[in-house]
Amino acid sequence: MNNPGKEMLESAQNLIRTVGEKMGYDKSKIDQLITAEMIYEFALPIDKDDGTSEMFIGFRAQHSSVRGPYKGGIRFHQDTTREEVQALATLMSIKTAVANIPMGGGKGGIRVNPKELSESELKQLSKKFAAKLAHVIGQDIDIPAPDVNTNPTIMKWMLEEYEQIHGKKEPAAFTGKSVLNGGSLGRTEATGYGGVIALQELLKRMYPDKQSKMTIAIQGFGNVGYYFAEAAVAEGHKIVAVSDSKGGITGNESADSLDIPLVLECKKKQGSISGCYCAGGVCDTSKGKIISNGDLLELPVDVLVPAALENVINEKNMKNIKAKIIVEMANGPITETARQYLSSKDIVIIPDVLANAGGVIVSYLEWVQGRQGIWWSQKDVMDRLTDIMSTSFADIWNHSKKESLDLKTAAFEVAIQRLISAM
Ligand code: NAD
């Protein structure tokens, strides 16, 4: 059976083993690092609205707690497997170590297509999962958050169930809650904004003598792509193309940038970005054109930002990439073969474990606030995010220069060193 989760797990484990061996670590330490501390599999039967019942399987992988409690999202997806969840938990341990926050790596998932369930069925399934998780998670043990197809409402349902079982309030047991329900200001924007903080840190080092204004193309205009665009425009960059699952648009050559809030407004009205152009200049693109997702990746821009799916830059299109900088905002958007090829062509890639760490960093800040019962302003949260992202970037950059490594290898080396030294 085709099992992309298994491939993802093997690829993450192989990379950790290769980097760990090169760094001279004992086999036993590397074995410990690639093995999840715990993986739970839960049977989750629910009663459907039509009187029948259906069984679902849920997973929680707790990969490493040597640096702090496990941290990672819960996804609801029909293709979720035990191996996929384990792979993503492993990468969370690397990401929290890169960000140098006192947390480990975890991930959870239910094998379900949530779009086929009614709201009451979804609530029942979420609460069933939380009831099983309640005995193995907690603010000092493992702190779940939203991921693919889960959201603040689902976190609220899960936290309610968890608190009912334990008979106490414990808001820091889940993050990604809405601000009304104990979430943090700034969480929604965190991943996109964090990516731009990393980009600015890179530009400062690549072009120390000038204020660099870049042309940028962004694939994916969801939470991450939108806030990346917004923050990049605020830094004076020019967004020349954006796309969603149905295709994209490139802007008017003479315009400073696509008008990002207007593109969003138009996407909401039309249902897709490519619909915006057809609506005739609604989003300031009257001299622009519709572009496919594939073509967007090959535009002659300074910075390319894949912010949608994994493996979109691969053996088929790697030779056509013209950008000099790629910011990996999606998880795993560049295949290993393509990464090696692009690095050999001196294309600088800010790796996902660093570029999109803003989300887990603000989740960590939400956890800190929840534990203290103190709520910070948006500015406080953003200042802390900027501080943590900038420091992480500097750590990875300095290591890459010292050891003549690309940024991804440097990030894995720094993370592995931090994890093994905590064992
Ligand atoms: P989202 O669901 O809000 O948006 C995804 C976007 O990708 C949508 O605009 C969708 O139309 C687009 N898309 C889907 N298929 C596409 C295709 N074939 N071509 C082009 N665009 C396509 O998701 P998100 O939260 O923005 O997450 C995007 C990526 O970032 C994912 O890889 C996710 O794992 C990663 N990520 C997200 C966060 C976070 O905090 N949201 C944190 C870390 C990593």
XYZ file of C-alpha atoms and ligand atoms in Angstrom:
467
model
C 0.000 0.000 0.000
C 1.202 3.497 -0.821
C 2.016 4.992 2.590
C 3.394 8.547 2.321
C 3.509 8.724 6.135
C 5.962 5.821 6.192
C 8.139 7.540 3.572
C 8.025 10.778 5.580
C 9.047 8.930 8.730
C 11.938 7.110 7.018
C 13.141 10.332 5.451
C 13.090 12.220 8.805
C 14.829 9.325 10.578
C 17.452 8.955 7.817
C 18.261 12.648 7.933
C 18.659 12.605 11.740
C 20.834 9.472 11.521
C 23.052 10.872 8.741
C 23.529 14.223 10.495
C 23.995 12.583 13.927
C 26.619 10.139 12.610
C 28.489 12.929 10.834
C 28.557 14.821 14.134
C 30.114 11.762 15.776
C 27.305 10.812 18.172
C 26.954 7.248 19.561
C 24.603 4.921 17.739
C 22.609 4.452 20.958
C 21.977 8.212 21.276
C 20.904 8.461 17.631
C 18.646 5.413 18.058
C 17.058 7.132 21.046
C 16.574 10.285 19.000
C 14.787 8.587 16.133
C 12.548 6.470 18.365
C 9.301 7.914 19.728
C 9.066 7.686 23.513
C 5.378 6.692 23.279
C 2.779 6.136 20.566
C -0.863 5.669 21.525
C -3.583 4.281 19.287
C -7.179 4.763 20.408
C -10.470 3.224 19.254
C -13.032 6.036 18.921
C -16.575 4.752 18.232
C -19.267 7.437 17.844
C -23.061 7.401 17.485
C -24.091 8.995 14.193
C -27.091 11.294 13.765
C -28.887 8.635 11.669
C -28.835 6.119 14.546
C -25.913 4.034 13.202
C -22.443 4.014 14.763
C -18.973 4.339 13.247
C -15.467 3.527 14.455
C -12.510 5.847 14.007
C -8.850 5.428 14.980
C -6.919 8.197 16.743
C -3.178 8.449 17.360
C -0.907 10.476 19.623
C 2.847 10.206 19.159
C 5.035 11.562 21.967
C 8.440 11.711 20.375
C 10.807 13.465 22.772
C 10.399 15.079 26.188
C 14.082 15.538 27.022
C 13.820 19.342 26.615
C 10.272 19.796 27.979
C 6.681 18.591 27.583
C 5.662 17.204 24.193
C 4.177 19.879 21.911
C 2.330 19.417 18.637
C -0.962 19.629 16.810
C -3.849 17.273 16.237
C -5.018 16.722 12.649
C -8.265 15.251 11.346
C -7.598 13.646 7.959
C -8.736 10.548 6.125
C -5.148 9.628 5.166
C -3.601 10.061 8.628
C -1.537 7.061 9.703
C 0.465 6.094 12.755
C 3.706 6.597 10.785
C 2.695 10.067 9.568
C 1.902 11.169 13.112
C 5.217 9.735 14.337
C 7.137 11.510 11.549
C 5.488 14.845 12.342
C 6.142 14.399 16.082
C 9.827 13.768 15.303
C 10.004 16.966 13.254
C 8.295 18.887 16.086
C 11.133 17.835 18.417
C 13.591 19.261 15.882
C 11.524 22.460 15.469
C 11.164 23.181 19.207
C 14.910 22.557 19.615
C 15.712 24.923 16.703
C 13.499 27.595 18.328
C 15.187 26.752 21.642
C 11.909 26.759 23.578
C 11.596 24.395 26.569
C 9.356 21.866 24.846
C 9.647 18.565 23.032
C 7.804 17.070 20.067
C 4.410 15.423 19.734
C 1.636 15.063 17.161
C -1.825 13.557 17.060
C -4.430 12.683 14.520
C -7.709 10.972 13.810
C -8.180 9.049 10.581
C -11.381 10.780 9.492
C -12.676 13.072 6.787
C -14.254 15.715 9.048
C -16.229 17.150 6.131
C -18.350 13.964 6.149
C -19.468 14.484 9.772
C -22.147 16.794 11.146
C -21.095 19.333 13.771
C -22.551 17.237 16.608
C -20.741 14.105 15.323
C -17.488 16.062 15.091
C -17.941 17.357 18.633
C -18.615 13.835 19.909
C -15.507 12.503 18.138
C -13.334 15.362 19.461
C -14.543 14.782 23.023
C -14.042 10.985 22.732
C -10.450 11.594 21.630
C -9.896 14.125 24.437
C -11.281 11.631 26.977
C -8.669 9.061 25.894
C -5.892 11.659 25.718
C -6.823 13.071 29.133
C -4.833 10.338 30.880
C -1.618 10.890 28.915
C -1.462 14.675 28.339
C -1.480 17.800 30.553
C 0.270 21.147 30.889
C 3.442 19.493 32.241
C 3.290 16.422 29.994
C 1.975 17.007 26.495
C 0.177 20.059 25.083
C -1.850 19.562 21.864
C -2.835 22.348 19.434
C -4.762 22.650 16.140
C -3.333 21.283 12.882
C -4.870 20.281 9.534
C -8.714 20.509 9.727
C -8.822 21.331 13.445
C -9.411 24.785 14.930
C -9.984 26.806 18.132
C -13.541 25.432 18.508
C -12.246 21.850 18.484
C -9.565 22.832 21.034
C -12.335 24.305 23.235
C -14.365 21.055 23.084
C -11.277 18.988 23.894
C -10.215 21.236 26.780
C -13.745 21.127 28.253
C -13.661 17.315 28.228
C -10.144 17.226 29.674
C -11.065 19.653 32.492
C -14.257 17.766 33.282
C -12.361 14.492 33.654
C -9.734 16.071 35.923
C -12.201 18.242 37.838
C -10.122 21.417 37.526
C -9.302 24.313 35.224
C -6.086 23.824 33.248
C -6.104 26.202 30.270
C -2.456 25.504 29.426
C -3.292 21.858 28.608
C -4.204 22.911 25.027
C -3.035 25.835 22.884
C -4.518 27.373 19.748
C -7.652 28.337 21.676
C -9.595 31.428 20.635
C -8.664 34.634 22.480
C -12.130 34.580 24.116
C -11.370 31.114 25.489
C -7.894 31.691 26.880
C -5.885 31.845 23.655
C -3.065 34.305 22.951
C -3.233 37.469 20.926
C -0.998 37.132 17.887
C -1.396 33.359 17.409
C -3.332 33.756 14.143
C -0.620 35.885 12.530
C 2.333 34.133 14.195
C 3.478 31.677 11.527
C 3.327 34.110 8.592
C 4.852 36.985 10.560
C 7.551 34.680 11.940
C 8.517 33.719 8.377
C 9.039 37.378 7.482
C 11.145 37.912 10.627
C 13.370 35.038 9.420
C 13.504 36.538 5.901
C 14.526 39.962 7.256
C 17.282 38.338 9.327
C 18.566 36.589 6.213
C 18.490 39.760 4.078
C 20.395 41.713 6.737
C 23.179 39.163 6.471
C 23.128 38.614 2.697
C 22.984 42.320 1.823
C 24.435 44.152 4.856
C 25.027 47.401 2.996
C 21.586 48.087 1.609
C 17.937 48.017 2.531
C 16.743 45.157 0.369
C 13.317 45.313 -1.196
C 12.465 41.991 -2.784
C 9.946 40.722 -5.318
C 8.073 37.780 -3.804
C 5.757 35.025 -5.112
C 3.656 33.103 -2.594
C 2.022 29.724 -3.257
C -0.894 29.209 -0.839
C -3.086 32.026 0.422
C -4.419 30.517 3.626
C -3.464 31.521 7.144
C 0.282 31.293 6.561
C 0.443 32.762 3.040
C -1.839 35.692 3.845
C -0.018 36.851 6.986
C 3.375 36.314 5.335
C 2.209 38.611 2.514
C 0.866 41.226 4.924
C 4.093 41.372 6.948
C 6.294 41.349 3.819
C 4.423 44.350 2.355
C 4.870 46.157 5.691
C 8.640 45.603 5.268
C 8.483 47.253 1.825
C 8.671 44.120 -0.332
C 6.611 43.664 -3.484
C 4.255 40.680 -3.684
C 4.077 39.950 -7.408
C 2.056 36.711 -7.336
C -0.160 34.678 -5.018
C -2.150 31.493 -5.557
C -4.529 29.082 -3.873
C -5.616 25.548 -4.768
C -7.489 26.785 -7.864
C -4.635 28.854 -9.325
C -3.282 32.354 -8.884
C -2.657 35.837 -10.174
C 0.391 37.926 -10.930
C 0.160 41.658 -10.448
C 0.296 44.722 -12.543
C 3.976 45.318 -13.395
C 3.841 48.994 -12.439
C 2.027 48.425 -9.131
C 4.053 48.494 -5.930
C 2.599 45.196 -4.842
C -0.626 43.233 -5.078
C -3.084 44.851 -2.684
C -3.130 41.948 -0.215
C -6.221 42.873 1.884
C -8.095 43.512 -1.369
C -7.016 40.149 -2.799
C -8.302 38.485 0.374
C -11.599 40.345 0.198
C -11.962 39.373 -3.441
C -11.043 35.710 -2.753
C -13.768 35.607 -0.104
C -16.304 37.014 -2.569
C -15.263 34.972 -5.592
C -14.267 31.779 -3.786
C -10.802 31.688 -5.374
C -7.896 33.953 -6.240
C -8.061 33.210 -9.947
C -11.706 34.352 -9.808
C -10.466 37.757 -8.686
C -8.749 38.556 -11.949
C -11.833 37.461 -13.837
C -13.843 39.896 -11.737
C -11.951 42.624 -13.589
C -9.539 44.711 -11.622
C -11.228 44.148 -8.278
C -7.889 43.256 -6.790
C -5.767 45.710 -8.691
C -4.578 43.216 -11.263
C -6.212 44.543 -14.405
C -2.914 44.454 -16.247
C -1.915 41.237 -14.532
C -2.832 37.713 -15.515
C -4.009 34.401 -14.236
C -1.205 32.010 -13.475
C -1.123 28.303 -12.627
C 0.302 27.041 -9.371
C 3.140 25.359 -11.258
C 4.047 28.518 -13.185
C 4.042 30.615 -10.019
C 6.916 28.529 -8.663
C 8.996 29.261 -11.764
C 8.542 33.064 -11.857
C 11.702 35.219 -12.038
C 11.290 36.628 -8.508
C 13.833 37.269 -5.756
C 11.999 35.229 -3.112
C 9.747 32.202 -3.506
C 7.439 31.229 -0.641
C 5.783 27.794 -0.863
C 3.063 28.077 1.810
C 0.604 25.359 0.841
C 1.650 21.737 0.368
C 4.566 19.347 0.702
C 6.855 18.219 -2.182
C 5.798 20.982 -4.637
C 9.429 21.702 -5.582
C 10.818 18.408 -6.831
C 12.886 16.677 -9.518
C 10.428 17.763 -12.217
C 10.623 21.532 -11.680
C 13.822 22.141 -9.686
C 15.822 23.197 -12.757
C 13.214 25.873 -13.596
C 13.288 27.640 -10.237
C 14.625 31.173 -10.708
C 14.311 32.630 -7.191
C 17.553 33.185 -5.266
C 15.873 32.684 -1.877
C 13.186 30.160 -0.884
C 11.330 30.442 2.432
C 9.787 27.057 3.297
C 6.565 28.124 5.013
C 4.704 24.860 4.320
C 6.059 21.736 5.966
C 8.367 19.869 3.580
C 7.609 21.746 0.320
C 10.995 20.818 -1.235
C 12.005 17.172 -1.807
C 15.449 16.076 -0.620
C 16.767 15.683 -4.198
C 15.534 19.153 -5.124
C 16.986 20.643 -1.932
C 20.422 19.250 -2.732
C 20.215 20.471 -6.328
C 19.059 23.988 -5.352
C 21.681 24.277 -2.607
C 24.373 23.303 -5.148
C 23.167 26.262 -7.265
C 23.627 28.625 -4.281
C 19.913 29.141 -3.814
C 19.423 29.941 -0.131
C 16.615 27.991 1.535
C 15.273 28.971 4.957
C 14.151 25.503 6.119
C 10.647 24.799 7.436
C 11.857 23.877 10.928
C 13.059 27.480 11.245
C 10.882 29.489 8.811
C 7.488 28.303 10.099
C 8.438 27.965 13.782
C 6.484 31.171 14.615
C 3.333 29.102 15.164
C 4.815 26.829 17.800
C 6.651 29.766 19.386
C 3.387 31.664 19.991
C 1.754 28.401 21.128
C 4.545 28.236 23.694
C 3.799 31.868 24.670
C 0.097 30.949 25.027
C 1.117 28.094 27.339
C 3.280 30.443 29.435
C 0.395 32.948 29.742
C -2.135 30.211 30.576
C 0.082 28.845 33.338
C 0.573 32.280 34.892
C -2.963 33.569 34.422
C -1.574 36.754 32.863
C -2.502 37.941 29.359
C 0.005 39.908 27.333
C -0.765 42.586 24.742
C -0.356 41.859 21.031
C 2.810 43.984 21.128
C 4.284 41.960 24.003
C 3.599 38.722 22.138
C 5.051 40.057 18.871
C 8.157 41.419 20.616
C 8.773 38.020 22.187
C 8.146 36.248 18.869
C 10.612 38.575 17.138
C 13.181 37.995 19.832
C 12.935 34.193 19.733
C 12.834 33.992 15.904
C 15.797 36.363 15.508
C 17.892 34.502 18.060
C 17.075 31.117 16.487
C 17.945 32.466 13.051
C 21.271 33.825 14.325
C 22.124 30.466 15.965
C 21.443 28.535 12.758
C 23.117 31.101 10.491
C 26.261 31.269 12.630
C 26.521 27.475 12.749
C 26.040 27.239 8.980
C 28.843 29.751 8.382
C 31.185 28.152 10.922
C 30.740 24.664 9.461
C 30.087 25.651 5.795
C 26.662 24.041 5.783
C 23.353 24.889 4.128
C 20.749 26.232 6.569
C 18.731 22.983 6.769
C 21.726 20.839 7.689
C 22.813 23.533 10.150
C 19.332 23.594 11.731
C 19.335 19.805 12.158
C 22.868 19.866 13.619
C 21.965 22.561 16.164
C 18.716 20.763 17.095
C 20.362 17.332 17.399
C 23.118 18.777 19.560
C 20.534 20.440 21.850
C 18.457 17.256 22.077
C 21.345 14.884 22.704
C 22.926 17.142 25.288
C 19.595 17.071 27.195
C 19.470 13.237 27.244
P -4.644 26.834 5.194
O -5.545 25.657 5.076
O -5.095 28.042 5.923
O -4.207 27.329 3.738
C -3.669 26.493 2.768
C -3.643 27.241 1.455
O -3.036 26.423 0.468
C -5.028 27.615 0.916
O -4.964 28.904 0.357
C -5.256 26.593 -0.183
O -6.128 27.066 -1.175
C -3.837 26.451 -0.685
N -3.636 25.244 -1.486
C -4.146 24.009 -1.300
N -3.763 23.208 -2.300
C -2.986 23.955 -3.113
C -2.293 23.706 -4.317
N -2.347 22.529 -4.920
N -1.578 24.717 -4.852
C -1.553 25.936 -4.254
N -2.191 26.232 -3.152
C -2.899 25.255 -2.582
O -3.300 26.257 5.816
P -2.148 27.049 6.550
O -2.420 27.022 8.006
O -1.922 28.336 5.854
O -0.912 26.068 6.317
C -0.163 26.064 5.101
C 1.082 25.231 5.296
O 1.846 25.742 6.387
C 0.858 23.753 5.630
O 1.923 23.014 5.066
C 0.988 23.711 7.139
O 1.354 22.433 7.614
C 2.116 24.710 7.324
N 2.178 25.267 8.679
C 1.133 25.973 9.190
C 1.247 26.512 10.465
C 0.137 27.351 11.052
O 0.341 27.910 12.127
N -1.010 27.505 10.378
C 2.412 26.298 11.230
C 3.458 25.576 10.671
C 3.330 25.071 9.387
